PDB file of C-alpha atoms in Angstrom:
ATOM      1  CA  THR A   1     127.262 135.973 144.269  1.00 49.00           C
ATOM      2  CA  THR A   2     125.990 135.503 140.697  1.00 53.00           C
ATOM      3  CA  TYR A   3     122.578 134.015 140.134  1.00 60.00           C
ATOM      4  CA  LEU A   4     121.467 132.379 136.935  1.00 66.00           C
ATOM      5  CA  GLY A   5     118.181 133.887 135.789  1.00 65.00           C
ATOM      6  CA  THR A   6     115.078 135.097 137.564  1.00 68.00           C
ATOM      7  CA  GLY A   7     112.159 132.857 138.331  1.00 71.00           C
ATOM      8  CA  THR A   8     112.136 129.200 139.277  1.00 71.00           C
ATOM      9  CA  ALA A   9     114.108 126.491 137.545  1.00 72.00           C
ATOM     10  CA  SER A  10     112.234 123.210 137.218  1.00 76.00           C
ATOM     11  CA  SER A  11     111.603 120.324 134.840  1.00 70.00           C
ATOM     12  CA  SER A  12     108.786 122.350 133.213  1.00 71.00           C
ATOM     13  CA  THR A  13     110.764 125.575 132.602  1.00 78.00           C
ATOM     14  CA  PHE A  14     113.771 126.647 130.561  1.00 77.00           C
ATOM     15  CA  LEU A  15     116.227 129.532 130.839  1.00 78.00           C
ATOM     16  CA  ARG A  16     115.675 132.082 128.095  1.00 78.00           C
ATOM     17  CA  GLY A  17     118.360 134.278 126.564  1.00 79.00           C
ATOM     18  CA  ASP A  18     117.166 137.258 128.623  1.00 83.00           C
ATOM     19  CA  GLN A  19     118.020 135.281 131.794  1.00 82.00           C
ATOM     20  CA  THR A  20     114.405 134.594 132.798  1.00 82.00           C
ATOM     21  CA  TYR A  21     112.767 131.215 133.206  1.00 79.00           C
ATOM     22  CA  ALA A  22     109.733 130.438 131.032  1.00 78.00           C
ATOM     23  CA  ALA A  23     107.329 127.514 130.815  1.00 75.00           C
ATOM     24  CA  ILE A  24     108.088 124.924 128.170  1.00 69.00           C
ATOM     25  CA  ALA A  25     105.434 125.123 125.488  1.00 66.00           C
ATOM     26  CA  ALA A  26     103.797 121.943 124.315  1.00 65.00           C
ATOM     27  CA  GLY A  27     105.086 121.015 120.912  1.00 70.00           C
ATOM     28  CA  GLY A  28     104.883 118.451 118.234  1.00 79.00           C
ATOM     29  CA  ILE A  29     102.109 117.375 115.941  1.00 91.00           C
ATOM     30  CA  THR A  30      98.691 117.700 117.592  1.00 92.00           C
ATOM     31  CA  HIS A  31      96.319 116.529 114.837  1.00 95.00           C
ATOM     32  CA  ALA A  32      96.550 113.831 112.164  1.00 97.00           C
ATOM     33  CA  SER A  33      93.890 111.800 110.394  1.00 97.00           C
ATOM     34  CA  GLN A  34      93.573 109.627 107.315  1.00 97.00           C
ATOM     35  CA  TRP A  35      90.641 109.099 104.979  1.00 97.00           C
ATOM     36  CA  ARG A  36      89.895 106.844 102.000  1.00 97.00           C
ATOM     37  CA  PRO A  37      87.232 106.194  99.362  1.00 97.00           C
ATOM     38  CA  THR A  38      84.876 103.441 100.515  1.00 97.00           C
ATOM     39  CA  GLY A  39      85.024 101.628  97.165  1.00 97.00           C
ATOM     40  CA  ASP A  40      86.328 101.666  93.605  1.00 97.00           C
ATOM     41  CA  ALA A  41      85.011 104.383  91.283  1.00 96.00           C
ATOM     42  CA  THR A  42      85.401 104.982  87.550  1.00 96.00           C
ATOM     43  CA  GLY A  43      85.575 108.103  85.428  1.00 96.00           C
ATOM     44  CA  ASP A  44      85.886 111.711  86.539  1.00 97.00           C
ATOM     45  CA  ILE A  45      84.975 112.334  90.182  1.00 97.00           C
ATOM     46  CA  ASN A  46      84.664 115.959  91.259  1.00 96.00           C
ATOM     47  CA  PRO A  47      84.845 115.960  94.231  1.00 98.00           C
ATOM     48  CA  ILE A  48      85.613 112.534  95.663  1.00 98.00           C
ATOM     49  CA  ALA A  49      82.707 112.343  98.104  1.00 97.00           C
ATOM     50  CA  ASN A  50      82.191 108.704  99.077  1.00 96.00           C
ATOM     51  CA  VAL A  51      84.875 108.643 101.803  1.00 97.00           C
ATOM     52  CA  GLU A  52      85.369 107.403 105.346  1.00 97.00           C
ATOM     53  CA  GLN A  53      87.943 107.973 108.042  1.00 96.00           C
ATOM     54  CA  ASN A  54      90.333 105.064 108.346  1.00 95.00           C
ATOM     55  CA  ASP A  55      88.973 102.556 110.874  1.00 93.00           C
ATOM     56  CA  THR A  56      91.343  99.640 110.321  1.00 92.00           C
ATOM     57  CA  ALA A  57      92.856  97.942 113.389  1.00 91.00           C
ATOM     58  CA  LEU A  58      95.890  99.806 114.801  1.00 93.00           C
ATOM     59  CA  TYR A  59      94.903 103.049 113.036  1.00 92.00           C
ATOM     60  CA  GLY A  60      95.773 106.059 115.163  1.00 90.00           C
ATOM     61  CA  ASN A  61      93.881 109.318 114.853  1.00 92.00           C
ATOM     62  CA  LEU A  62      95.578 112.205 116.658  1.00 94.00           C
ATOM     63  CA  GLY A  63      93.491 115.101 117.996  1.00 95.00           C
ATOM     64  CA  ALA A  64      90.217 116.157 116.426  1.00 94.00           C
ATOM     65  CA  ALA A  65      89.690 114.670 112.981  1.00 92.00           C
ATOM     66  CA  MET A  66      88.676 116.458 109.827  1.00 97.00           C
ATOM     67  CA  SER A  67      84.971 116.553 109.036  1.00 97.00           C
ATOM     68  CA  VAL A  68      83.581 116.046 105.540  1.00 98.00           C
ATOM     69  CA  SER A  69      80.331 116.908 103.792  1.00 97.00           C
ATOM     70  CA  SER A  70      79.725 116.047 100.124  1.00 97.00           C
ATOM     71  CA  GLY A  71      83.489 115.654  99.639  1.00 98.00           C
ATOM     72  CA  ASN A  72      84.372 119.060 101.122  1.00 98.00           C
ATOM     73  CA  PHE A  73      86.699 118.735 104.128  1.00 98.00           C
ATOM     74  CA  THR A  74      86.610 121.157 107.067  1.00 98.00           C
ATOM     75  CA  PHE A  75      89.613 121.621 109.349  1.00 98.00           C
ATOM     76  CA  PRO A  76      89.003 121.136 113.105  1.00 98.00           C
ATOM     77  CA  VAL A  77      91.479 123.845 114.221  1.00 97.00           C
ATOM     78  CA  THR A  78      93.596 126.573 112.656  1.00 96.00           C
ATOM     79  CA  GLY A  79      97.274 126.036 111.880  1.00 95.00           C
ATOM     80  CA  TYR A  80      99.701 124.913 109.231  1.00 95.00           C
ATOM     81  CA  TRP A  81      98.315 121.724 107.683  1.00 97.00           C
ATOM     82  CA  LEU A  82     100.093 119.304 105.364  1.00 98.00           C
ATOM     83  CA  VAL A  83      97.516 117.676 103.068  1.00 98.00           C
ATOM     84  CA  ASN A  84      98.327 114.731 100.799  1.00 98.00           C
ATOM     85  CA  ILE A  85      96.388 112.450  98.499  1.00 98.00           C
ATOM     86  CA  ILE A  86      97.636 109.312  96.800  1.00 98.00           C
ATOM     87  CA  GLY A  87      95.479 108.102  93.939  1.00 97.00           C
ATOM     88  CA  GLY A  88      95.816 104.443  92.983  1.00 97.00           C
ATOM     89  CA  TYR A  89      94.511 103.406  89.548  1.00 96.00           C
ATOM     90  CA  PHE A  90      93.946 100.322  87.422  1.00 94.00           C
ATOM     91  CA  LEU A  91      92.488  99.702  83.977  1.00 94.00           C
ATOM     92  CA  ASN A  92      92.162  96.838  81.509  1.00 91.00           C
ATOM     93  CA  GLY A  93      93.283  99.126  78.714  1.00 91.00           C
ATOM     94  CA  ASP A  94      95.166 102.391  78.317  1.00 93.00           C
ATOM     95  CA  SER A  95      94.550 105.867  79.728  1.00 92.00           C
ATOM     96  CA  ALA A  96      96.904 108.703  78.765  1.00 91.00           C
ATOM     97  CA  TYR A  97      96.391 110.631  81.981  1.00 91.00           C
ATOM     98  CA  ASN A  98      94.870 109.834  85.348  1.00 96.00           C
ATOM     99  CA  GLU A  99      95.034 112.913  87.482  1.00 97.00           C
ATOM    100  CA  ILE A 100      94.502 113.339  91.209  1.00 98.00           C
ATOM    101  CA  SER A 101      94.189 116.881  92.581  1.00 98.00           C
ATOM    102  CA  ILE A 102      93.733 119.006  95.686  1.00 98.00           C
ATOM    103  CA  GLN A 103      91.415 121.982  95.391  1.00 98.00           C
ATOM    104  CA  ALA A 104      90.710 124.606  98.056  1.00 98.00           C
ATOM    105  CA  THR A 105      88.393 127.485  98.799  1.00 98.00           C
ATOM    106  CA  ALA A 106      88.985 130.604 100.863  1.00 98.00           C
ATOM    107  CA  ASN A 107      85.316 131.691 100.713  1.00 98.00           C
ATOM    108  CA  ASN A 108      83.431 128.367 101.217  1.00 97.00           C
ATOM    109  CA  SER A 109      82.300 128.585  97.602  1.00 96.00           C
ATOM    110  CA  SER A 110      84.833 128.936  94.777  1.00 97.00           C
ATOM    111  CA  TYR A 111      87.373 126.106  94.649  1.00 98.00           C
ATOM    112  CA  GLU A 112      90.688 126.437  92.831  1.00 98.00           C
ATOM    113  CA  LEU A 113      93.458 123.984  92.013  1.00 98.00           C
ATOM    114  CA  LYS A 114      96.312 123.859  94.542  1.00 98.00           C
ATOM    115  CA  ALA A 115      98.188 120.681  93.560  1.00 98.00           C
ATOM    116  CA  TYR A 116      97.867 117.800  91.120  1.00 96.00           C
ATOM    117  CA  SER A 117      99.759 114.858  89.713  1.00 97.00           C
ATOM    118  CA  GLY A 118      99.058 112.256  87.086  1.00 95.00           C
ATOM    119  CA  CYS A 119     100.101 108.873  85.827  1.00 95.00           C
ATOM    120  CA  LEU A 120      99.842 106.809  82.645  1.00 93.00           C
ATOM    121  CA  LEU A 121      97.991 103.491  82.614  1.00 93.00           C
ATOM    122  CA  GLN A 122      99.099 101.031  79.970  1.00 92.00           C
ATOM    123  CA  GLN A 123      97.870  97.466  79.713  1.00 90.00           C
ATOM    124  CA  THR A 124     100.380  94.726  79.012  1.00 86.00           C
ATOM    125  CA  ALA A 125      99.563  91.483  77.250  1.00 81.00           C
ATOM    126  CA  SER A 126      98.932  89.647  80.521  1.00 81.00           C
ATOM    127  CA  ALA A 127      97.929  92.294  83.081  1.00 85.00           C
ATOM    128  CA  PRO A 128      95.911  95.482  83.477  1.00 89.00           C
ATOM    129  CA  GLY A 129      97.680  98.819  83.813  1.00 90.00           C
ATOM    130  CA  PHE A 130      98.312 100.019  87.358  1.00 92.00           C
ATOM    131  CA  GLY A 131      99.615 103.402  88.474  1.00 94.00           C
ATOM    132  CA  ASN A 132      99.802 105.919  91.328  1.00 96.00           C
ATOM    133  CA  ALA A 133      99.710 109.706  91.453  1.00 97.00           C
ATOM    134  CA  SER A 134     100.288 111.845  94.534  1.00 97.00           C
ATOM    135  CA  ALA A 135      99.578 115.521  95.281  1.00 98.00           C
ATOM    136  CA  THR A 136     100.634 117.518  98.364  1.00 98.00           C
ATOM    137  CA  PHE A 137      99.995 121.068  99.556  1.00 98.00           C
ATOM    138  CA  LEU A 138     100.895 122.989 102.746  1.00 97.00           C
ATOM    139  CA  PHE A 139      97.955 125.115 103.915  1.00 98.00           C
ATOM    140  CA  ASP A 140      97.915 128.053 106.332  1.00 97.00           C
ATOM    141  CA  ILE A 141      94.413 127.658 107.768  1.00 98.00           C
ATOM    142  CA  THR A 142      93.165 130.739 109.645  1.00 98.00           C
ATOM    143  CA  ASP A 143      89.388 130.609 108.958  1.00 98.00           C
ATOM    144  CA  LEU A 144      87.585 127.359 109.843  1.00 98.00           C
ATOM    145  CA  THR A 145      84.284 128.471 108.303  1.00 98.00           C
ATOM    146  CA  ASN A 146      85.493 129.452 104.843  1.00 98.00           C
ATOM    147  CA  GLN A 147      88.773 127.613 104.165  1.00 98.00           C
ATOM    148  CA  LYS A 148      88.144 124.024 103.015  1.00 98.00           C
ATOM    149  CA  VAL A 149      89.716 121.430 100.754  1.00 98.00           C
ATOM    150  CA  ARG A 150      88.461 118.729  98.418  1.00 98.00           C
ATOM    151  CA  PHE A 151      89.995 116.097  96.171  1.00 98.00           C
ATOM    152  CA  CYS A 152      89.190 115.441  92.524  1.00 98.00           C
ATOM    153  CA  ASN A 153      89.931 112.765  89.959  1.00 97.00           C
ATOM    154  CA  ASN A 154      90.108 113.279  86.185  1.00 97.00           C
ATOM    155  CA  VAL A 155      90.929 110.584  83.625  1.00 96.00           C
ATOM    156  CA  THR A 156      91.214 110.226  79.852  1.00 95.00           C
ATOM    157  CA  ASN A 157      89.527 106.822  79.709  1.00 95.00           C
ATOM    158  CA  ASN A 158      86.274 106.822  81.728  1.00 96.00           C
ATOM    159  CA  SER A 159      86.795 103.121  82.458  1.00 95.00           C
ATOM    160  CA  ALA A 160      89.924 103.919  84.511  1.00 96.00           C
ATOM    161  CA  THR A 161      89.271 102.932  88.135  1.00 96.00           C
ATOM    162  CA  LEU A 162      90.290 104.941  91.188  1.00 97.00           C
ATOM    163  CA  MET A 163      90.861 102.235  93.806  1.00 97.00           C
ATOM    164  CA  GLY A 164      89.169 102.393  97.185  1.00 96.00           C
ATOM    165  CA  GLY A 165      87.875 100.078  99.864  1.00 95.00           C
ATOM    166  CA  THR A 166      86.454 100.070 103.360  1.00 94.00           C
ATOM    167  CA  ASN A 167      88.495  97.234 104.919  1.00 94.00           C
ATOM    168  CA  TYR A 168      91.966  98.739 104.478  1.00 91.00           C
ATOM    169  CA  ASN A 169      93.777 101.424 102.479  1.00 91.00           C
ATOM    170  CA  THR A 170      93.793 100.171  98.917  1.00 89.00           C
ATOM    171  CA  GLY A 171      95.403 102.493  96.423  1.00 92.00           C
ATOM    172  CA  THR A 172      93.802 105.833  97.359  1.00 97.00           C
ATOM    173  CA  MET A 173      94.103 107.693 100.665  1.00 97.00           C
ATOM    174  CA  MET A 174      94.008 111.260 101.964  1.00 98.00           C
ATOM    175  CA  THR A 175      96.197 112.322 104.896  1.00 98.00           C
ATOM    176  CA  PHE A 176      95.912 115.498 107.001  1.00 98.00           C
ATOM    177  CA  VAL A 177      98.649 116.493 109.459  1.00 97.00           C
ATOM    178  CA  ARG A 178      98.660 119.711 111.497  1.00 96.00           C
ATOM    179  CA  LEU A 179     102.289 120.797 111.787  1.00 94.00           C
ATOM    180  CA  ALA A 180     102.167 123.981 113.865  1.00 91.00           C
ATOM    181  CA  ASP A 181     100.232 127.037 114.974  1.00 90.00           C
ATOM    182  CA  THR A 182      99.616 129.716 112.379  1.00 85.00           C
TER     183      THR A 182
END
């Protein structure tokens, strides 16, 4: 008689290549949260500090959310984290560059640029200039005390407005998704 594997077969185990049964590990995304500026802001903003976690109806936060202090975001758990910011802009005029960026620190002190993107705002005869820029970075977070991220905004024309609002996502939003263990 030939037996398939050692251990107990069940709906919570799988047969490994070495012919032993092992428990099925939980998988999938365990943490995700979204943040936004609470209102419009003009000029350079370093870091973007006036933010709130999304609280609009039907919003779904998964797992422990990020925490933020003075615009510096702290991760709730270690892991591989996908971080994205979309910056939405408008201006009654022109602005050669409007740049959204992700900065990070490994020592809870010195921040360095990790990702950025920009857009051009150009007013037409009948409407203000609108534009979007998006930056994304994949972080390997292993130290919750020292590894943090923040978002910054730099513009040519200090009248350029980074859109925000507390009632719904309006132009600018930050998204954090934990993809896997580190």
